CSV table of C-alpha atoms in Angstrom, one decimal:
chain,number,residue,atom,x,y,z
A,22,UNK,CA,-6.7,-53.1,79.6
A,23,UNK,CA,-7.4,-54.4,76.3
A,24,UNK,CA,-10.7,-56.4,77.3
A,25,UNK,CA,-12.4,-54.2,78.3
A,26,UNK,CA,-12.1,-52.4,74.9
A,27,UNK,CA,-13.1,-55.6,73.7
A,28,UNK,CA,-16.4,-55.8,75.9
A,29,UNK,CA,-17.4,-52.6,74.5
A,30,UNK,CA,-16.8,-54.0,70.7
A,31,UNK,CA,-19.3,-56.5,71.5
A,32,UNK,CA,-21.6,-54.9,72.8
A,33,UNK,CA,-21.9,-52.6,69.9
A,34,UNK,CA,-22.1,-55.1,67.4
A,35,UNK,CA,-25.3,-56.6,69.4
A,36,UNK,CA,-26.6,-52.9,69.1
A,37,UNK,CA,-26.3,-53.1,65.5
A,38,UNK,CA,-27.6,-56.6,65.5
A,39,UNK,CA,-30.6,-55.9,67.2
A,40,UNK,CA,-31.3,-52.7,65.4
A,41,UNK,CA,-30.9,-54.0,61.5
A,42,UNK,CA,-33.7,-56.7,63.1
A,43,UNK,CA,-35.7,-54.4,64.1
A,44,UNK,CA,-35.3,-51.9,60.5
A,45,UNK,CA,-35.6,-56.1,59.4
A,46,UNK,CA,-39.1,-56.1,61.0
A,47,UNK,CA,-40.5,-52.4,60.3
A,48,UNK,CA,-39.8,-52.8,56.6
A,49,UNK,CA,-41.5,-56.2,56.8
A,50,UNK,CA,-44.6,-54.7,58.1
A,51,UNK,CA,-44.6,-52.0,56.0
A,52,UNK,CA,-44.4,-54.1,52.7
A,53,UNK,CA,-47.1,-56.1,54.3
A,54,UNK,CA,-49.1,-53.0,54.8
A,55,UNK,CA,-48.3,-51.8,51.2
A,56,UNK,CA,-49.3,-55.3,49.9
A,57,UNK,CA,-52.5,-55.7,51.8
A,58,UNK,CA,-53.7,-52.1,50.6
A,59,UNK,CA,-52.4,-53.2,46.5
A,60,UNK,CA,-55.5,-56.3,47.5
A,61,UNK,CA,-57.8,-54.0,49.0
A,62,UNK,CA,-58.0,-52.1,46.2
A,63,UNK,CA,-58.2,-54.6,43.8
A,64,UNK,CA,-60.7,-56.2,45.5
A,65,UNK,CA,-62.7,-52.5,45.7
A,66,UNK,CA,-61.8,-52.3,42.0
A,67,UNK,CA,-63.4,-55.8,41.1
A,68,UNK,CA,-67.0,-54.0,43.1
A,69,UNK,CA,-67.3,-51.1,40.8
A,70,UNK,CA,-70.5,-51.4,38.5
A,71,UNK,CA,-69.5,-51.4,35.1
A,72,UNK,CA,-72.0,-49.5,32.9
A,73,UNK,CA,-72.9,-49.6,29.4
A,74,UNK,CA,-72.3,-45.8,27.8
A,75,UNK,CA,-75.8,-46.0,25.8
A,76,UNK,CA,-78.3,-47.8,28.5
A,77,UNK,CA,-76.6,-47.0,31.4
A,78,UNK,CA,-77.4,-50.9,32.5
A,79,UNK,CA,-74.7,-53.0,34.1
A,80,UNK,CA,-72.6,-54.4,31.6
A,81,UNK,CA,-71.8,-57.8,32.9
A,82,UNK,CA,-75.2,-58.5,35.0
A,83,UNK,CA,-77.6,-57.0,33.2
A,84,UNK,CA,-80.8,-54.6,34.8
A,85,UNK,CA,-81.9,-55.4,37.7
A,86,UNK,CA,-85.3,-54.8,37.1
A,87,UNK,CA,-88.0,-53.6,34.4
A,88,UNK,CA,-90.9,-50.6,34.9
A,89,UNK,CA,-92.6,-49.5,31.8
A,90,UNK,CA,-94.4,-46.9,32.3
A,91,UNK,CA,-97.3,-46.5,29.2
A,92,UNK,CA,-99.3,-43.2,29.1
A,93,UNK,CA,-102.5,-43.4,26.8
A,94,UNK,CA,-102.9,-39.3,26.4
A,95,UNK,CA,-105.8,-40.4,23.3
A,96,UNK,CA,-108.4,-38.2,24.6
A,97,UNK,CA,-107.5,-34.3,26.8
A,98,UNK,CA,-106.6,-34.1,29.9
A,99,UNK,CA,-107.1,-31.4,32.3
A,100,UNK,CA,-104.2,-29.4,33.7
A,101,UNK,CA,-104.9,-30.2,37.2
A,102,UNK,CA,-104.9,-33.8,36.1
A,103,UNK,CA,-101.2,-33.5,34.2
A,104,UNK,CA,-99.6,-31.7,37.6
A,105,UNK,CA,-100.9,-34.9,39.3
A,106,UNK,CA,-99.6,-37.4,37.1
A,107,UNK,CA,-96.1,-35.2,36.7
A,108,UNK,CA,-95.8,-36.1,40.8
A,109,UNK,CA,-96.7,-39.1,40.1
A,110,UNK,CA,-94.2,-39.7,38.0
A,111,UNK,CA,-91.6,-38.2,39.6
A,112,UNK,CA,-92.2,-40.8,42.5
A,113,UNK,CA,-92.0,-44.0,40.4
A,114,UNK,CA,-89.0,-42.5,38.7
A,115,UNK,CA,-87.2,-41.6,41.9
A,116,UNK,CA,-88.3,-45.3,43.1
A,117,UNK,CA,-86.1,-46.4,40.2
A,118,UNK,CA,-82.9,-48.3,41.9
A,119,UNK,CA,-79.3,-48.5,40.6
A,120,UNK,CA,-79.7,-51.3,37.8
A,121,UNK,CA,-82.8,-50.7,37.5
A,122,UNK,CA,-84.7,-50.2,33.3
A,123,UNK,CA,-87.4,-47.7,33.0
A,124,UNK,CA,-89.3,-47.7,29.5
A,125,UNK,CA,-91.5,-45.0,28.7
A,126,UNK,CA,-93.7,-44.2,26.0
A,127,UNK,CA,-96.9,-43.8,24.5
A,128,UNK,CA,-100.1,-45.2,23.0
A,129,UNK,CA,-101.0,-44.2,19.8
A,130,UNK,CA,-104.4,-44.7,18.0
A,131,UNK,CA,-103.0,-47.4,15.5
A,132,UNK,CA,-102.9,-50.9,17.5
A,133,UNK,CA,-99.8,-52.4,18.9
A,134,UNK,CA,-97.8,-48.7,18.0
A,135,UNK,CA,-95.8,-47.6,20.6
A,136,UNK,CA,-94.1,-44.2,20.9
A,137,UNK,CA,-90.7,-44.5,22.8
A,138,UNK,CA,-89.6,-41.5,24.9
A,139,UNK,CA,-87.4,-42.7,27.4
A,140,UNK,CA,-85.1,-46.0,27.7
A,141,UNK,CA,-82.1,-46.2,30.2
A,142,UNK,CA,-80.8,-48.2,33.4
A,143,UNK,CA,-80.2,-46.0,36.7
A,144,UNK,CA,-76.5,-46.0,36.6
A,145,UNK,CA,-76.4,-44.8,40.5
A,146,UNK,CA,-75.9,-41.4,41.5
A,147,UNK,CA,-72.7,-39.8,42.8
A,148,UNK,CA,-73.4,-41.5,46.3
A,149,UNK,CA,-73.4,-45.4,44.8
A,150,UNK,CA,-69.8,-45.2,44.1
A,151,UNK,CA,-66.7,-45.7,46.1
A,152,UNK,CA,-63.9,-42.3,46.8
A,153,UNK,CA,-61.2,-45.1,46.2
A,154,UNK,CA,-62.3,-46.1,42.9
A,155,UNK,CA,-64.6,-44.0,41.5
A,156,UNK,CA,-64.8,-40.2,40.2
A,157,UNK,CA,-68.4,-39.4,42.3
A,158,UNK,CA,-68.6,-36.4,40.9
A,159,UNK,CA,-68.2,-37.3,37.7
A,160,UNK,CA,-70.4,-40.3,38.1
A,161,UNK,CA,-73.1,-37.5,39.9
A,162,UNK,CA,-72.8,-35.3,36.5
A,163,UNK,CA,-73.7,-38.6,34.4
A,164,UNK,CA,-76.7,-39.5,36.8
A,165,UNK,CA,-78.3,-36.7,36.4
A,166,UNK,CA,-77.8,-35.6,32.2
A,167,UNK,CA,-78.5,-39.0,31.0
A,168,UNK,CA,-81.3,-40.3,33.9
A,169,UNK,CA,-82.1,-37.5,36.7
A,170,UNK,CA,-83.2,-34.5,34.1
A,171,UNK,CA,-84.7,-36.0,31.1
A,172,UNK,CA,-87.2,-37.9,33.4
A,173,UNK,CA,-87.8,-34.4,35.2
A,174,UNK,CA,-88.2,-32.8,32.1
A,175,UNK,CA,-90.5,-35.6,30.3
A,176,UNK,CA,-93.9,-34.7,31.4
A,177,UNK,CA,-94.0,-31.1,30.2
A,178,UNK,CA,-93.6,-32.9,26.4
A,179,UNK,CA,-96.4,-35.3,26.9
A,180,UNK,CA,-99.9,-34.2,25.0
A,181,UNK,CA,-102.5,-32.9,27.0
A,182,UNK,CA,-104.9,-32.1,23.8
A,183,UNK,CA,-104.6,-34.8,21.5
A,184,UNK,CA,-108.0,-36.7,20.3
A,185,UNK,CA,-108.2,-40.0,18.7
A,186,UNK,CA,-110.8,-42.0,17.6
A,187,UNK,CA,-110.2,-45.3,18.9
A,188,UNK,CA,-107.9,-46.6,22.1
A,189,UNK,CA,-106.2,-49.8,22.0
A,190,UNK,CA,-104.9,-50.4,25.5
A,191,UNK,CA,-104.7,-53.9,24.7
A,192,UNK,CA,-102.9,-54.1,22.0
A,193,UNK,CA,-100.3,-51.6,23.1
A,194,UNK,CA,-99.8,-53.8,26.5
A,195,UNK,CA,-99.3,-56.7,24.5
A,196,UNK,CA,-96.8,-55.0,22.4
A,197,UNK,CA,-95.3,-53.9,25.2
A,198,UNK,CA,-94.7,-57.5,26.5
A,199,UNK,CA,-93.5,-59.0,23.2
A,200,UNK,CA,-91.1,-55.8,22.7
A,201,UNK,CA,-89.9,-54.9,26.1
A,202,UNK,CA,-90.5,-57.9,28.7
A,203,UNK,CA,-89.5,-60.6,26.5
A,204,UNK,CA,-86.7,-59.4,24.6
A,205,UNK,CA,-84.1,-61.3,26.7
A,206,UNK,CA,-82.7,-58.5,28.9
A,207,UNK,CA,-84.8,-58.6,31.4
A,208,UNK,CA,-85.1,-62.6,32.2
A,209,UNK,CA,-85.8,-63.6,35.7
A,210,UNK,CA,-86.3,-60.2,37.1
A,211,UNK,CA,-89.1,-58.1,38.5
A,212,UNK,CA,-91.3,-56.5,36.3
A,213,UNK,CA,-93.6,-53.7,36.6
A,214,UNK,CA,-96.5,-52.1,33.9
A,215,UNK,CA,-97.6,-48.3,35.2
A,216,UNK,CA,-100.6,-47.2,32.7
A,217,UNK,CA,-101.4,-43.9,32.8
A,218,UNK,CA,-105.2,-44.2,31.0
A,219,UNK,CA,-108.9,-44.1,31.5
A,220,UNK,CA,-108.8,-47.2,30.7
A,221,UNK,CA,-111.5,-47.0,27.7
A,222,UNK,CA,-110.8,-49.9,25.2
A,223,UNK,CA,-112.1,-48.7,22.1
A,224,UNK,CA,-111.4,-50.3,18.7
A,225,UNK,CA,-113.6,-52.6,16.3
A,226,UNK,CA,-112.9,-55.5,18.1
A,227,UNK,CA,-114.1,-54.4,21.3
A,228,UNK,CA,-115.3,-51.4,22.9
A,229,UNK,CA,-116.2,-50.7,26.2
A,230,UNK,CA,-118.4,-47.5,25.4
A,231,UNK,CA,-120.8,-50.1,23.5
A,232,UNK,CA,-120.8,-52.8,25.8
A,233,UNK,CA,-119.7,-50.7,29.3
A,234,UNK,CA,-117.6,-53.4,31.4
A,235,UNK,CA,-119.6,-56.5,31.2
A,236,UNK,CA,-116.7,-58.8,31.2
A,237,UNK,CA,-118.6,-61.3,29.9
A,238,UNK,CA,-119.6,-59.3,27.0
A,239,UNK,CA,-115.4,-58.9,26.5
A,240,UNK,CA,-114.8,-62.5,26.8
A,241,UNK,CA,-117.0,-62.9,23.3
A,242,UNK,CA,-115.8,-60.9,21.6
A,243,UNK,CA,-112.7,-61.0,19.0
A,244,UNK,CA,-110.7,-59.2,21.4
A,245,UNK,CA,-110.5,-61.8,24.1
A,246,UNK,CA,-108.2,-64.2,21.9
A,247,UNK,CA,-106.8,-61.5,20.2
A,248,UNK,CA,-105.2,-59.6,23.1
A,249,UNK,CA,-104.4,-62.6,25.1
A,250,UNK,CA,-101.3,-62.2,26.8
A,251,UNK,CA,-98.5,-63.5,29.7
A,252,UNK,CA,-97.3,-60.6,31.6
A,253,UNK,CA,-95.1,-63.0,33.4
A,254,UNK,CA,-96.0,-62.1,36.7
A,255,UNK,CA,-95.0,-58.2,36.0
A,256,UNK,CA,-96.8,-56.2,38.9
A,257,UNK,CA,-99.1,-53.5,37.4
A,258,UNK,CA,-100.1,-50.0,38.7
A,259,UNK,CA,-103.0,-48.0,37.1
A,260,UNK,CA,-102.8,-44.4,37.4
A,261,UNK,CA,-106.6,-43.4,36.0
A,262,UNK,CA,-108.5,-40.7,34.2
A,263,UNK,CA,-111.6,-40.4,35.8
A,264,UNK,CA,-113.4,-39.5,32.6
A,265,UNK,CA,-117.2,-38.1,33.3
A,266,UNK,CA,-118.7,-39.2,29.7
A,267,UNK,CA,-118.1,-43.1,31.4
A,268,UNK,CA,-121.8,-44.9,31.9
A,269,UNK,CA,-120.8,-46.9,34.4
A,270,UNK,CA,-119.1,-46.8,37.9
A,271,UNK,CA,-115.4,-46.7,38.0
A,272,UNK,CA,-114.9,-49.7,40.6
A,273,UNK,CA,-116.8,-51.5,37.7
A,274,UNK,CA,-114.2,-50.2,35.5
A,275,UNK,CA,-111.2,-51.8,38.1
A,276,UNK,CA,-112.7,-55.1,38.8
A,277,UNK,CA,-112.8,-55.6,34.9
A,278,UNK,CA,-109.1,-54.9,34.6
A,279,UNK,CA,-108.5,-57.0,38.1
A,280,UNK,CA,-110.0,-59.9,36.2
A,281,UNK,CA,-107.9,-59.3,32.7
A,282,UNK,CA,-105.0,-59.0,34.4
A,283,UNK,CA,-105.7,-61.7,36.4
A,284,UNK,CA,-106.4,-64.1,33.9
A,285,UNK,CA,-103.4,-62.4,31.8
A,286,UNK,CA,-100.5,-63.4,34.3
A,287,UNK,CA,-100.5,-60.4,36.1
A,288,UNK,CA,-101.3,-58.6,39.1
A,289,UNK,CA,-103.1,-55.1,39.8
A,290,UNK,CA,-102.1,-54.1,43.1
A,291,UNK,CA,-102.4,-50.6,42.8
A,292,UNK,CA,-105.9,-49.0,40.6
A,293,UNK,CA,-105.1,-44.9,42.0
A,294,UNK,CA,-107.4,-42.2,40.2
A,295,UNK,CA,-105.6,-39.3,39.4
A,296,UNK,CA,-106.7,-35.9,40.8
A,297,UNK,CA,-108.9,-32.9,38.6
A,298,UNK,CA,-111.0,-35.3,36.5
């Protein structure tokens, strides 16, 4: 009678065998699981898009891209014509992508001086960062105080009244280049110029309500060596004030600026007249 009691010994002992392999296995595979989620989240953690606190640019790569937007408000513009240019505006601002710089400001009447208004990355709305990692709500709240709502805002500040007695688009552009395009931030990315103008260059030098736009009338005079400058391939946009004291037709006016920008390494791709003048 005793074996069988010993049968049933065994067999218990194999029970417990078999079920401290399987706790063995489940413990196994849930330290596995714990582990691989510890990597995931480093990993996620090692994705998140550092930013600096004052331009809002990537700390470790740098922008992504450069637009400067430069709005030459020398001579009145009609309020029609502002509402037009504050859409306007609003579109390239919005067209702005996570990394990327926007500069704007504005041309004064002394040459080569710049008024800043605006200078910041896109840090990326509440929708570029990651539940896991990030706070988006917090990172929404940044987004739009520091990048979303001063560029909303900055059109209502801009002059529509002012009057000055002389316009130096080219010297501003090329103070734009040496200050902004070449200051070593923005190295081997895309660059883009918006000008917001009527495009009337008018200083000493050279002025295009003596001599119209004959470009080879520009081409003698002091401004042509003056002014020369390497946009470095920067894409450029026009937004232009259709002004009705100009003597001479307006696709005059934009194949002279074609050929300076062409000869100035850049390209006009987009010459767009604004609406109410």
């Amino acid at each position: 009678m005793a074996r069988p009691r010993s049968r049933r010994r065994a067999g218990s002992s194999r029970g417990k065998g078999v079920g401290a392999i399987v706790g063995a296995i489940l413990l196994g595979l849930a330290s596995l699981a714990m582990f691989s989620g510890y990597v995931w989240l480093n990993v996620k953690a090692r994705d998140v898009v550092e930013t600096d606190a004052k331009t809002g640019c990537p700390t470790k790569a740098g922008p992504n891209s450069v637009t400067a937007v430069l709005f030459d408000t020398s001579d009145p513009v009609p309020q029609a014509t502002m509402e037009d240019l504050a859409n306007k505006f609003r579109q390239i601002a919005g067209s702005i992508k996570q990394g990327g710089y926007l500069w704007v400001g504005t041309l004064t009447a002394v040459p080569g001086d710049l008024k800043e208004l605006y200078a910041r990355c896109n840090p990326g709305d509440g929708s570029t960062v990651d539940v896991w990692t990030s706070n988006p709500g917090k990172h929404q709240r940044i987004w739009e105080e520091a990048f979303d709502k001063p560029l909303k805002e900055l059109p209502e500040h801009l002059p529509a009244d002012s009057q000055a007695d002389q316009s130096p688009i080219l010297a501003g552009i090329q103070k734009l280049k040496l200050s902004l395009f070449d200051n070593g931030m923005f190295d081997n990315v895309p660059k883009r110029l918006v000008l917001v103008s009527d495009m009337m260059e008018n200083t000493p030098a050279y002025s295009q309500y003596k001599a119209g736009a004959d470009y080879n009338a520009f081409k003698k005079s002091p401004a042509n060596s003056r002014f020369r400058t390497d946009l470095l391939g920067a894409d450029v946009t026009i937004l232009y004030f259709n002004r009705p004291e100009r003597k001479f037709p307006s696709v005059d006016h934009a194949n002279f600026w074609t050929q300076w920008f062409s000869e100035n390494g850049g390209n006009l791709s987009d010459f767009t007249k604004l609406e109410g003048m």
